[in-house]
Coordinates of C-alpha atoms in Angstrom, one line a residue:
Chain T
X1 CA 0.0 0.0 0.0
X2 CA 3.2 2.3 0.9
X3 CA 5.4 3.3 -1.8
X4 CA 8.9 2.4 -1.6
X5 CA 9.7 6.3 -0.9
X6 CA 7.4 6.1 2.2
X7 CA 8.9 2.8 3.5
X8 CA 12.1 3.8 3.4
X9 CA 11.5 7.3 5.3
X10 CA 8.9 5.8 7.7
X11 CA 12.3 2.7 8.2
X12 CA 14.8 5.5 8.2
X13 CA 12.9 8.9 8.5
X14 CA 15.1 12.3 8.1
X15 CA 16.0 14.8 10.8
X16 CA 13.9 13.2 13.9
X17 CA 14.4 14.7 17.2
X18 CA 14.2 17.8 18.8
X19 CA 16.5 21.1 19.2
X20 CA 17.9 22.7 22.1
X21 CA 18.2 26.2 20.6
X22 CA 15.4 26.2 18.0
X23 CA 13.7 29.5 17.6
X24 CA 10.3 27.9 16.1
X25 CA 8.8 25.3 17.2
X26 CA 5.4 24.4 15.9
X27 CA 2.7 21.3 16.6
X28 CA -0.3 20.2 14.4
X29 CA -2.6 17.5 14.9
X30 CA -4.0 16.2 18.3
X31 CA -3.7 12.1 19.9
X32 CA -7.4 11.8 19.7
X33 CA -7.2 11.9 15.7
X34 CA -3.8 9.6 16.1
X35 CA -1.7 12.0 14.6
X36 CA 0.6 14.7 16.1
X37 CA 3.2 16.7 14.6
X38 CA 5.8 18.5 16.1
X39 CA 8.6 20.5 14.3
X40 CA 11.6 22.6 15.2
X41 CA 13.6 25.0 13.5
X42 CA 16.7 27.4 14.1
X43 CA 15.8 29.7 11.7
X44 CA 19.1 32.5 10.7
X45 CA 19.0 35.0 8.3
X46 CA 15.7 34.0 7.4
X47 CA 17.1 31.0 6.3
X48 CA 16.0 27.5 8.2
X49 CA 19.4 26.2 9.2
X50 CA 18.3 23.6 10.9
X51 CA 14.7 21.2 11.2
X52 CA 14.1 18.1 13.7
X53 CA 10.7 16.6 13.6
X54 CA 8.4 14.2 16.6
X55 CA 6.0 12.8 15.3
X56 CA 2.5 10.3 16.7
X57 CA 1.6 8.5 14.0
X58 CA 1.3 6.4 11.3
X59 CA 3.6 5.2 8.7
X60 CA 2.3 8.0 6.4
X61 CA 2.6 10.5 9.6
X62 CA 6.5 9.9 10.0
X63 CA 7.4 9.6 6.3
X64 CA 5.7 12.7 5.3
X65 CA 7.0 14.8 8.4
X66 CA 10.3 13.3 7.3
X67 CA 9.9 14.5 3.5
X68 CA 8.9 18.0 4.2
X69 CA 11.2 18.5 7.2
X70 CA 14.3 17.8 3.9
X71 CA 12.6 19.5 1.3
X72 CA 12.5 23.2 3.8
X73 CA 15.9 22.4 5.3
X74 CA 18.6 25.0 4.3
X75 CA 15.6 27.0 2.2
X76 CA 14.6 30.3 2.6
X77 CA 11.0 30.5 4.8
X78 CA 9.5 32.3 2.1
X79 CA 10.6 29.1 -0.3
X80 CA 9.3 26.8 2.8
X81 CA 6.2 28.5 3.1
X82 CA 5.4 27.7 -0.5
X83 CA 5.6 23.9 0.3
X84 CA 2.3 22.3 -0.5
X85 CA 1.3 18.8 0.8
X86 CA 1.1 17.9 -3.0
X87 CA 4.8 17.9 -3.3
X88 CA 5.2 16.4 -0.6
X89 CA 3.0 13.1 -1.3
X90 CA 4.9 13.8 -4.8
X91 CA 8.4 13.5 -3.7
X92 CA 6.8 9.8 -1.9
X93 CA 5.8 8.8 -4.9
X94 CA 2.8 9.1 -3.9
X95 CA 0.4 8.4 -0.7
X96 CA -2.6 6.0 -0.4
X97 CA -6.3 8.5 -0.5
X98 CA -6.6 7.8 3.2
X99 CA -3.2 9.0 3.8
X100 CA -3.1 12.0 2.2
X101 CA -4.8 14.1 5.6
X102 CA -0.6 13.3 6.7
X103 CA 0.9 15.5 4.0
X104 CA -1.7 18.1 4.7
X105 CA -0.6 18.1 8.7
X106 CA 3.1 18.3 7.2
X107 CA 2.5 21.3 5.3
X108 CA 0.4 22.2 8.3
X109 CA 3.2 21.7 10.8
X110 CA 5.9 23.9 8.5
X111 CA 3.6 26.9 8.5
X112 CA 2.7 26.3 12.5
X113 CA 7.2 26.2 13.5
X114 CA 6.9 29.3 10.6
X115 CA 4.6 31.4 12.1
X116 CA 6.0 30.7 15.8
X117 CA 8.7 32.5 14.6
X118 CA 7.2 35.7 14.0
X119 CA 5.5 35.8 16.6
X120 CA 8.9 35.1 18.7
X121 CA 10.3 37.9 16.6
X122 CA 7.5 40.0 17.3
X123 CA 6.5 40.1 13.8
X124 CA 2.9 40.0 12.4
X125 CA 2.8 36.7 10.4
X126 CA 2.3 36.9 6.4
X127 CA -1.6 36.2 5.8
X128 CA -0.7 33.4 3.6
X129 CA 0.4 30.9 6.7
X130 CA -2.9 29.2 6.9
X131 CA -2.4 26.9 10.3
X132 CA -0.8 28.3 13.6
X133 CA -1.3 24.6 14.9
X134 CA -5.0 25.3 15.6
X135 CA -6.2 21.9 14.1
X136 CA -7.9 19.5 16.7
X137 CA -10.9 18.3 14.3
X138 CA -10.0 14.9 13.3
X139 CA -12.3 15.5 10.0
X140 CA -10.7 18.7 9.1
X141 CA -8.2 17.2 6.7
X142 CA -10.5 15.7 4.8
Chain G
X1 CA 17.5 -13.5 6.3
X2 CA 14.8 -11.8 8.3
X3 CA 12.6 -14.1 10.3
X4 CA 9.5 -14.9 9.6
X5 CA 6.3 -15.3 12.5
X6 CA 3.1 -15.3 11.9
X7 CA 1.2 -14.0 15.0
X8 CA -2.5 -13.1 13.4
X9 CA -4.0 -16.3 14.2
X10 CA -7.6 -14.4 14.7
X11 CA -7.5 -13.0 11.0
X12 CA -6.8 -16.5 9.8
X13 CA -4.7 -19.3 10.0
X14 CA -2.9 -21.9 7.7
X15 CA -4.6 -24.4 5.5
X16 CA -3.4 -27.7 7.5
X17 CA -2.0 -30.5 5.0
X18 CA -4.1 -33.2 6.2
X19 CA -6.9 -31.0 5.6
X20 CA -5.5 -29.7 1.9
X21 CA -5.1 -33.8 1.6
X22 CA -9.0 -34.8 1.8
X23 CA -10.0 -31.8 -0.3
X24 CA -7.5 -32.5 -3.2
X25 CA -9.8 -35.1 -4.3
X26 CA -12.9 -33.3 -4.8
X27 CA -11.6 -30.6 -7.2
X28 CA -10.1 -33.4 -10.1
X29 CA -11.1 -36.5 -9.7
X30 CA -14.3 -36.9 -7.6
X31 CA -15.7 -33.2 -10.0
X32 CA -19.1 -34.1 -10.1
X33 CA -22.3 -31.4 -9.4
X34 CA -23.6 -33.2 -6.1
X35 CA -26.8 -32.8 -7.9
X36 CA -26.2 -35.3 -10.0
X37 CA -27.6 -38.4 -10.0
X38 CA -24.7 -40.5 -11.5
X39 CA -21.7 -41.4 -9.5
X40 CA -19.6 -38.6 -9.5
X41 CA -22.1 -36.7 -8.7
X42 CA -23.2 -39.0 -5.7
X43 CA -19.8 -39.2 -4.6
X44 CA -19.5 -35.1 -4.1
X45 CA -23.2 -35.4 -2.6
X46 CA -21.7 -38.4 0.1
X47 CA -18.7 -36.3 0.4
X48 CA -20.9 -33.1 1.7
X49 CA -23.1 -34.9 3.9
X50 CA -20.2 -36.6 5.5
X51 CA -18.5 -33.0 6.2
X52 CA -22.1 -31.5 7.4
X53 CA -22.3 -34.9 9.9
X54 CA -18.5 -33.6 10.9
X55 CA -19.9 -29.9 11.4
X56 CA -22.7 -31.2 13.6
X57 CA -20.8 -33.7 15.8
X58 CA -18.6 -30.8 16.8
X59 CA -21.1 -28.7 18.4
X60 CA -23.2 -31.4 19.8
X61 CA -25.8 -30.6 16.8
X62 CA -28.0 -32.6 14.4
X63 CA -26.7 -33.0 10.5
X64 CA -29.9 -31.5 9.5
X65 CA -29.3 -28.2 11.3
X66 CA -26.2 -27.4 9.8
X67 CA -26.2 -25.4 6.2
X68 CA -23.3 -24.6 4.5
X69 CA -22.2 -20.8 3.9
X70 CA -19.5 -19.1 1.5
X71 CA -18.4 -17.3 5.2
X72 CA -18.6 -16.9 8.6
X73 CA -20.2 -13.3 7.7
X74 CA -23.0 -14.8 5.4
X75 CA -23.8 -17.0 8.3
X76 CA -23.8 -13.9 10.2
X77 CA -26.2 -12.4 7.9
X78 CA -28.5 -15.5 7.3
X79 CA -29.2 -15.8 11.1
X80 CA -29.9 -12.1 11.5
X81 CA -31.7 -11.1 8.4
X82 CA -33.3 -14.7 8.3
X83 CA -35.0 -14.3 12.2
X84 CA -35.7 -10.8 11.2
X85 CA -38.2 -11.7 8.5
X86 CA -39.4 -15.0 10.0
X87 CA -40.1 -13.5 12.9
X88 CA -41.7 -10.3 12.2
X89 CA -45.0 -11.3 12.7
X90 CA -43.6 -11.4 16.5
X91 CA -41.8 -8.4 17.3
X92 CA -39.2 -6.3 15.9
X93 CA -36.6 -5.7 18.5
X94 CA -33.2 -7.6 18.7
X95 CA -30.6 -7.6 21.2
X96 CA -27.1 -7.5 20.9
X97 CA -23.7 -6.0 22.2
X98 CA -21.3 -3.2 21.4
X99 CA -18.3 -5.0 20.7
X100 CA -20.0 -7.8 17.9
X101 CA -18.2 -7.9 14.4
X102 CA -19.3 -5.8 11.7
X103 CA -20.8 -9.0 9.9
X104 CA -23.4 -8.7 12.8
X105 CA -23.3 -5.0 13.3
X106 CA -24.0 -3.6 9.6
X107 CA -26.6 -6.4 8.9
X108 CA -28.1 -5.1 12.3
X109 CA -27.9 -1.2 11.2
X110 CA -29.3 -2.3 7.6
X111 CA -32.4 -3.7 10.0
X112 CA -33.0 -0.5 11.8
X113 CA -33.2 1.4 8.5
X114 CA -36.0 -1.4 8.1
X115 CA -37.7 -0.7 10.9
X116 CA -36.2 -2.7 13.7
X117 CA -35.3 -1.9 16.8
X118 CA -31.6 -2.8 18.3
X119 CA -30.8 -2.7 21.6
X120 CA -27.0 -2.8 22.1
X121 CA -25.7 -3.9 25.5
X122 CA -22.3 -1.8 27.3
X123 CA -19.6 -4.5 27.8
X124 CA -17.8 -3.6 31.2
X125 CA -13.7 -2.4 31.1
X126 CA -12.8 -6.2 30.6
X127 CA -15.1 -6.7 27.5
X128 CA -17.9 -8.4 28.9
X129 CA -21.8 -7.9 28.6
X130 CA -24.4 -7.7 31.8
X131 CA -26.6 -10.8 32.3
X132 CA -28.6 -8.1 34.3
X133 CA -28.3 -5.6 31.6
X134 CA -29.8 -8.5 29.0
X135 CA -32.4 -9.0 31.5
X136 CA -34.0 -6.0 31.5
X137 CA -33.3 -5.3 27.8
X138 CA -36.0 -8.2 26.9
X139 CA -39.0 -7.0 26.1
X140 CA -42.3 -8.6 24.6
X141 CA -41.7 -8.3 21.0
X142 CA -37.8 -9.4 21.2
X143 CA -37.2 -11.7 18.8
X144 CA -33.5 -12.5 19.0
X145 CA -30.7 -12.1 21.2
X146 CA -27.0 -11.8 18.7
X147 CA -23.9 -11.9 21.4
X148 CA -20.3 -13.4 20.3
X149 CA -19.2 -16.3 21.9
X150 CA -15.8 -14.5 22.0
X151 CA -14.4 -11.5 20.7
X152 CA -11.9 -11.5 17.8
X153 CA -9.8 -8.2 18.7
X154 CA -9.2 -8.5 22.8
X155 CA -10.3 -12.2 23.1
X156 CA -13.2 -11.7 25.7
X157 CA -15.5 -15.0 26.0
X158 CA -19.0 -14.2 26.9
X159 CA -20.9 -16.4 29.4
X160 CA -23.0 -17.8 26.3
X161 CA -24.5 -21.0 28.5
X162 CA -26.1 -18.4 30.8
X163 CA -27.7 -16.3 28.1
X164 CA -28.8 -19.4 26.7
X165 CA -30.7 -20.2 29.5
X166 CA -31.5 -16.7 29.6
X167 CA -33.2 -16.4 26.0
X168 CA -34.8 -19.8 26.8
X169 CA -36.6 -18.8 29.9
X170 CA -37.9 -15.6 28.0
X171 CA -38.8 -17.4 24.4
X172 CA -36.4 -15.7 22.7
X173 CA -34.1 -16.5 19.8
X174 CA -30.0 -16.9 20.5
X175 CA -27.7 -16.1 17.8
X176 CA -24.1 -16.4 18.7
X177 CA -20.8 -15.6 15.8
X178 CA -18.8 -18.2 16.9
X179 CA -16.3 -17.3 14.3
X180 CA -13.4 -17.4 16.9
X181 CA -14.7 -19.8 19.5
X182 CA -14.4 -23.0 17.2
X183 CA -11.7 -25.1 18.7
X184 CA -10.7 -22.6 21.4
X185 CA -13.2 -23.2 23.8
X186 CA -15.8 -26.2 24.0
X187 CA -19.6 -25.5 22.5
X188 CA -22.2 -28.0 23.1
X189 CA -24.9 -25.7 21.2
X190 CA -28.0 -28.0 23.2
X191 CA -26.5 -27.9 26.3
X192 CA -25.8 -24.3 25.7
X193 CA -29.3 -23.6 24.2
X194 CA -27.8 -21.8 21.3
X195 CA -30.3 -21.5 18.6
X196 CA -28.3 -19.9 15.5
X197 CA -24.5 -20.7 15.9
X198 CA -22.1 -18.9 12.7
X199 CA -19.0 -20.3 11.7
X200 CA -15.8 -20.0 9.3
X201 CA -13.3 -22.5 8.2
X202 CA -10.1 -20.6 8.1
X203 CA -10.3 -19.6 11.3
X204 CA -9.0 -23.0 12.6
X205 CA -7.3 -24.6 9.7
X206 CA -9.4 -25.1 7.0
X207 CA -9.7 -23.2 3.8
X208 CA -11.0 -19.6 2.9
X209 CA -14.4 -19.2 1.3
X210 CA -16.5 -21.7 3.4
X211 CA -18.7 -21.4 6.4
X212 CA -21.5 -23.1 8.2
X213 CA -24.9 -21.7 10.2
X214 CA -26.0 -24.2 12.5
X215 CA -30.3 -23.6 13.1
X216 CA -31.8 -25.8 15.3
X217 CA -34.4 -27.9 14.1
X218 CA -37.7 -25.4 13.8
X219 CA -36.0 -22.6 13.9
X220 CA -35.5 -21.6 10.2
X221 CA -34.5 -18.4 9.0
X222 CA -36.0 -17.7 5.9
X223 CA -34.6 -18.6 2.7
X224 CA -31.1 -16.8 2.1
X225 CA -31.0 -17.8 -1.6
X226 CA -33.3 -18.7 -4.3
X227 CA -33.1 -21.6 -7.0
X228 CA -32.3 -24.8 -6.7
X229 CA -33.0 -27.2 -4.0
X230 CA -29.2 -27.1 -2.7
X231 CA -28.9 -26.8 1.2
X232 CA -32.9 -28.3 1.4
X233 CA -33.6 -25.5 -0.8
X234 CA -32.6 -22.6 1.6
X235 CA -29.5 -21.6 0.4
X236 CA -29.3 -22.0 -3.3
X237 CA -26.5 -22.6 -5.4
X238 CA -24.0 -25.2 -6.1
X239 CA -21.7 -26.4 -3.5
X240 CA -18.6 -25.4 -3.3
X241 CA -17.2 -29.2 -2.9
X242 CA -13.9 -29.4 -1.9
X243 CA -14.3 -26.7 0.6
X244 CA -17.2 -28.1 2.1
X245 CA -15.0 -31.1 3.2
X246 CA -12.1 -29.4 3.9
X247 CA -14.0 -27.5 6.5
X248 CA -15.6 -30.9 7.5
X249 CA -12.1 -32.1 8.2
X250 CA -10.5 -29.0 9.5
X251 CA -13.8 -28.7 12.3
X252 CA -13.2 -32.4 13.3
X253 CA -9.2 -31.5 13.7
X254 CA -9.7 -28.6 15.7
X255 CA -12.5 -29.7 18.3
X256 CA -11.2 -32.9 19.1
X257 CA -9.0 -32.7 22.2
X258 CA -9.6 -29.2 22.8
X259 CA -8.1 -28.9 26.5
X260 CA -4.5 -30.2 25.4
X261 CA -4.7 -28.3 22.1
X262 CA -5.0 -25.0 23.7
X263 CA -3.1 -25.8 26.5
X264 CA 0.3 -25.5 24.7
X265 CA -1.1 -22.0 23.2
X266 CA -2.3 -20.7 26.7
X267 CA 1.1 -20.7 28.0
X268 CA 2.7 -18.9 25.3
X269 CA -0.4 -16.3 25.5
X270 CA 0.4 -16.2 29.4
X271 CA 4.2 -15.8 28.9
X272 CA 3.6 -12.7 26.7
X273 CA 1.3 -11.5 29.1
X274 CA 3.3 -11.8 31.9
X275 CA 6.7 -11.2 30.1
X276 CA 5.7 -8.2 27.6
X277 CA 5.0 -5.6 30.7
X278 CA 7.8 -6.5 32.4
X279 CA 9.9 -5.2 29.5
X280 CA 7.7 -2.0 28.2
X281 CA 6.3 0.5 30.7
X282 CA 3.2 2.9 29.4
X283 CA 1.1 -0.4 28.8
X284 CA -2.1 -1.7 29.3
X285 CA -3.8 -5.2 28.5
X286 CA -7.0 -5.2 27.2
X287 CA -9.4 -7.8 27.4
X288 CA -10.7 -10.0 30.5
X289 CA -8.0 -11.3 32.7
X290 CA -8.5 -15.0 32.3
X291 CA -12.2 -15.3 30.6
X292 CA -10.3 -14.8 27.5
X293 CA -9.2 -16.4 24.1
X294 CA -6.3 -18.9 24.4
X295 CA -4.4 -17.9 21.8
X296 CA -5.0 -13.7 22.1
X297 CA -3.1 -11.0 23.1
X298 CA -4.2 -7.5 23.5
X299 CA -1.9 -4.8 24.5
X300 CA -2.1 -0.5 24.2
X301 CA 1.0 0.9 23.9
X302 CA 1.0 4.9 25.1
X303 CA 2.2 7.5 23.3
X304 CA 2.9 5.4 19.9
X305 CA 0.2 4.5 16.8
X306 CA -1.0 1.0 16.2
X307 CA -0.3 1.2 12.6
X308 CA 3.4 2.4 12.6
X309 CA 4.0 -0.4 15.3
X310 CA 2.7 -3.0 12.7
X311 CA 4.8 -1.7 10.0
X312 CA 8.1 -1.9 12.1
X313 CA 7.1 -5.4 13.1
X314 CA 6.5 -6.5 9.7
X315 CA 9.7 -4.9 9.0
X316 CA 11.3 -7.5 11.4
X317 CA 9.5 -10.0 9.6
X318 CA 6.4 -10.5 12.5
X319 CA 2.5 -10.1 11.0
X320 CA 0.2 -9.1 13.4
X321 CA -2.9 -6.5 14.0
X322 CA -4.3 -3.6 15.2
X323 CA -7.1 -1.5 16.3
X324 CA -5.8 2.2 15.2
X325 CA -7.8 4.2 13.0
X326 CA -5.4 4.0 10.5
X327 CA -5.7 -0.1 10.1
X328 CA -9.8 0.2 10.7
X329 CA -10.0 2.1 7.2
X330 CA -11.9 4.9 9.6
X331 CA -11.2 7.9 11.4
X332 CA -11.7 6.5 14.6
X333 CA -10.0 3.2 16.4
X334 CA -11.8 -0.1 16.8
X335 CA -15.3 0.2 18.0
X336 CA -14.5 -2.8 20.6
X337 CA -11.7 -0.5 22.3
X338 CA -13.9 2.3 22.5
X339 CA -16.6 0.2 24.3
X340 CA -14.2 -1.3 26.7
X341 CA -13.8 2.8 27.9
X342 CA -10.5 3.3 25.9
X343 CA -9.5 7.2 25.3
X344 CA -9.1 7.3 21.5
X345 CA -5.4 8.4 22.1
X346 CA -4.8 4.8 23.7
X347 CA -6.8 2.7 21.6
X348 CA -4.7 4.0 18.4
X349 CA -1.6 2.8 20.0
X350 CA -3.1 -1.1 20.5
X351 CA -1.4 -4.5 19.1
X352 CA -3.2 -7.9 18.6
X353 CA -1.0 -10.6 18.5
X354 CA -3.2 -14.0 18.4
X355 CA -1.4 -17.4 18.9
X356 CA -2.2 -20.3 17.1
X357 CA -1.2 -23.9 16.7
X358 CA 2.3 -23.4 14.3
X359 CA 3.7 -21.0 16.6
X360 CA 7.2 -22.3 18.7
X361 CA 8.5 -21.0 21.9
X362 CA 11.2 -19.6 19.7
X363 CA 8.5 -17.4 18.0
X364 CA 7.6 -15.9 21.4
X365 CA 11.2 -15.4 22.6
X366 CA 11.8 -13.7 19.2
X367 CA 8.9 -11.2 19.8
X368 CA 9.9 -10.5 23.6
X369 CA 13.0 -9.4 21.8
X370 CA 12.4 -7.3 19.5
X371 CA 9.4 -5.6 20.6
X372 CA 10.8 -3.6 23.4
X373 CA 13.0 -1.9 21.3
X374 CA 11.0 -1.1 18.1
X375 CA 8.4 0.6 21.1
X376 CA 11.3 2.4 22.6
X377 CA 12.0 3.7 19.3
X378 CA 8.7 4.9 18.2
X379 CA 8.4 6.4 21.4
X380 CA 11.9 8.1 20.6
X381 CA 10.2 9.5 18.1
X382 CA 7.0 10.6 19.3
X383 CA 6.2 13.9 20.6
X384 CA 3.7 12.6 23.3
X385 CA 6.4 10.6 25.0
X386 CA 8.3 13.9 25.1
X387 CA 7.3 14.9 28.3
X388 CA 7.1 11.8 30.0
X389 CA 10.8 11.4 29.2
X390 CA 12.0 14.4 30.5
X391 CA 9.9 13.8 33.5
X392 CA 11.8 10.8 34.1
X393 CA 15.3 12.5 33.6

């Protein structure tokens, strides 16, 4: 059912942990839905130097947060803030239809560590972050 | 190599070889329609009754009240829809519990968009239904009481001799899905007074695709499919031979010396019991105690989700099951957990591991090791377990 993409980061997922000295820290999801996301980023020069990921979930849930958490590290935020779950499930190869809710938290949970930071630097957040990490309806993603 | 152990006994088991040997002949050689009135066809015909007489020794029934099925959930759905209709005339309320299958569950939703009534009994933290409760849920126009015999996810065995008598004493019907039971536990369906009994062959060694309903004598449901006069023209269709005696063979196998069967299984069920909390804190067993399926094991694992844990034990070669949403296909984890009082967050994060009669000792020691670990690391990863770790530091 899992491509061999999502297998392979869900066996040997990307950048898990947490940091010390990250300067956003954002968390989608909730354990009643079964999935939780939590992502941390030291973010210098506007550029994300550094991304760890924890992550409650499914196999989906971890390969996903491992996929996006690569795809923004060492990018600009304005480059990570364009991240869409679609390339996301696209650099999988793909995600079964029941699955595809994770890559929406993943996107989800970039914008949430994103717009911590602003907030951190006392900034007023660009109107185009759509989640602060404000998602607890398990039917949302649907 | 990685190993390979097979610990999903409950979803179904292997065909056993003595029982692949007796259906062999009934797919070449012996290929007649049992309808048939030359020999071939007599033979298949002999070959079915012989396997029906098999099915009804087994539960202490009579040939003639045993019909063969193409599953364990069309038996499910012949007893139910079956009593519904024949019974109409009577009443239109049926009891059942929370934790049934969905073979019984959806046919009984289906019902109530008919127009009839369910009542479904609580289950207490260990899985197990009220006699009071049942009780006072009869009323005069109940027609049928549905209640497992035991449950396939945490293994709970309801006292089915007691509401027996308990149906009996109020003239009501007794359905039980006895899907799981079948050579776990012994059923004597008179003794019992169990009126419908529903089961499957591949949950105890015979092969996929073939069930039985056992209705006692006068207590047809209605017809479950028309045209010709196979199953004594109730269940229509030609018979699927060489399954029929397979099941035949594999229900003889697994009811005969129960007790020392099960015995072997019980104490590798016990051992991960007893061993697998020993070596993983954050964990809770679900199911009854000791009223419970020899061969299952039911654990919730905090912090960590049922289908991730499934994947990394399939990774290290083990196959086994789970309640999480994201293995029931829904948005929410398996009804049973919820009805035993499980917060969703828990029930997500439950294994089902379910012994059965080719599993070793070494199979056991094999998962004692390499379960702890691929827990702790899940855990490693989770943010849930966050806290609780630094806690502990």
């Amino acid at each position: 059912m899992y491509s061999e993409k999502v297998m392979d980061h869900f066996a040997n997922p990307r950048n898990v942990g947490e940091l010390d000295d990250a300067n956003a820290v954002g968390e989608v999801g909730n354990a009643k839905c079964g999935d939780i996301m939590k992502i941390y980023m030291k973010i210098e020069d506007n550029i994300i130097k550094e991304v760890k990921f924890k992550t409650f979930g499914c196999g989906a849930a971890v390969a996903t947060s491992s996929m996006a958490t690569e795809m923004v590290k060492g990018k600009t935020i304005d480059d990570a803030l364009k991240l869409t779950n679609k390339a996301v499930m696209e650099a999988l190869d793909g995600l079964p239809p029941a699955k595809v809710h994770c890559s929406v938290l993943a996107e989800e949970a970039i914008n949430a560590a994103i717009f911590d930071y602003y907030k951190r630097q006392g900034i007023e957040p660009p109107v185009e972050i759509k989640c602060s990490g404000c998602c607890a309806d398990c039917h949302k993603h649907d | 190599m990685t190993k390979s152990v097979y610990l999903d006994n409950s979803a179904t088991t292997p065909l056993k070889k003595e029982v692949l040997d007796e259906m062999m002949p009934y797919l070449c050689e012996h290929y007649g329609n049992p309808s048939s009135i030359y020999k071939i066809g007599r033979e298949a015909k002999a070959a079915i009754e012989t396997a029906r007489q098999k099915v009804a020794t087994s539960i202490g029934a009579d040939s003639k009240e045993i019909f063969f099925t193409g599953c364990g959930t069309e038996a499910d759905n012949w007893a139910i829809k079956g009593i519904a209709q024949a019974k109409e005339k009577k009443g239109k309320h049926i009891i059942t519990s929370k934790i049934e299958h969905h073979a019984v569950l959806h046919t009984l939703e289906s019902l109530e968009k008919q127009g009839y009534e369910v009542t479904y009994l609580n289950v207490d933290e260990y899985g197990k239904i009220s006699l009071d409760d049942l009780r006072s849920a009869i009323r005069p126009d109940t027609i049928l009481i549905t209640i497992m015999a035991a449950n396939n996810e945490v293994g709970t065995i309801q006292p089915i001799a007691e509401i027996g008598a308990i149906a009996k004493e109020h003239g009501v019907l007794f359905h039980t899905d006895a899907v799981q039971a079948i050579g776990s536990m012994e059923i004597d369906v008179k003794a019992m007074n169990i009126d419908l009994l529903s089961l499957s062959a591949h949950k105890f060694g015979g092969p996929k695709g073939v069930g039985a309903l056992y209705a006692r004598r006068n207590v047809l449901p209605s017809v479950f499919m028309h045209g010709g006069a196979q199953e004594r023209a109730r269940r229509a269709g030609t018979e699927n031979v060489a399954s029929i005696v397979g099941l035949g063979k594999a229900i003889e196998l697994a009811t005969s010396n129960i007790e020392s069967k099960t015995a072997k299984i019980r104490a590798m069920r016990d051992r991960l019991i007893k061993e697998i909390p020993e070596k993983i804190p954050y964990i809770k067993l679900n199911g009854h105690p000791t009223d419970r399926l020899p061969g299952n094991v039911n654990f919730s694992f905090n912090f960590i989700e049922g289908e991730a844990l499934l994947l990394m034990l399939d990774l290290n070669g083990i196959a086994a099951s789970s309640g999480s949403a994201c293995t029931s296909g829904s948005l929410d984890p398996s009804h049973v957990l919820l009805a035993l009082g499980l917060p969703h967050e828990i029930a997500h994060g439950s294994l089902r591991l379910s012994i059965g009669e080719s599993n070793t000792t070494e199979d056991i020691d094999y998962v004692l090791e390499v379960l702890p670990g691929i827990v702790q690391r899940l855990r490693d990863m989770s943010p849930l377990y966050e806290k609780v770790s630094k806690e502990m530091r």
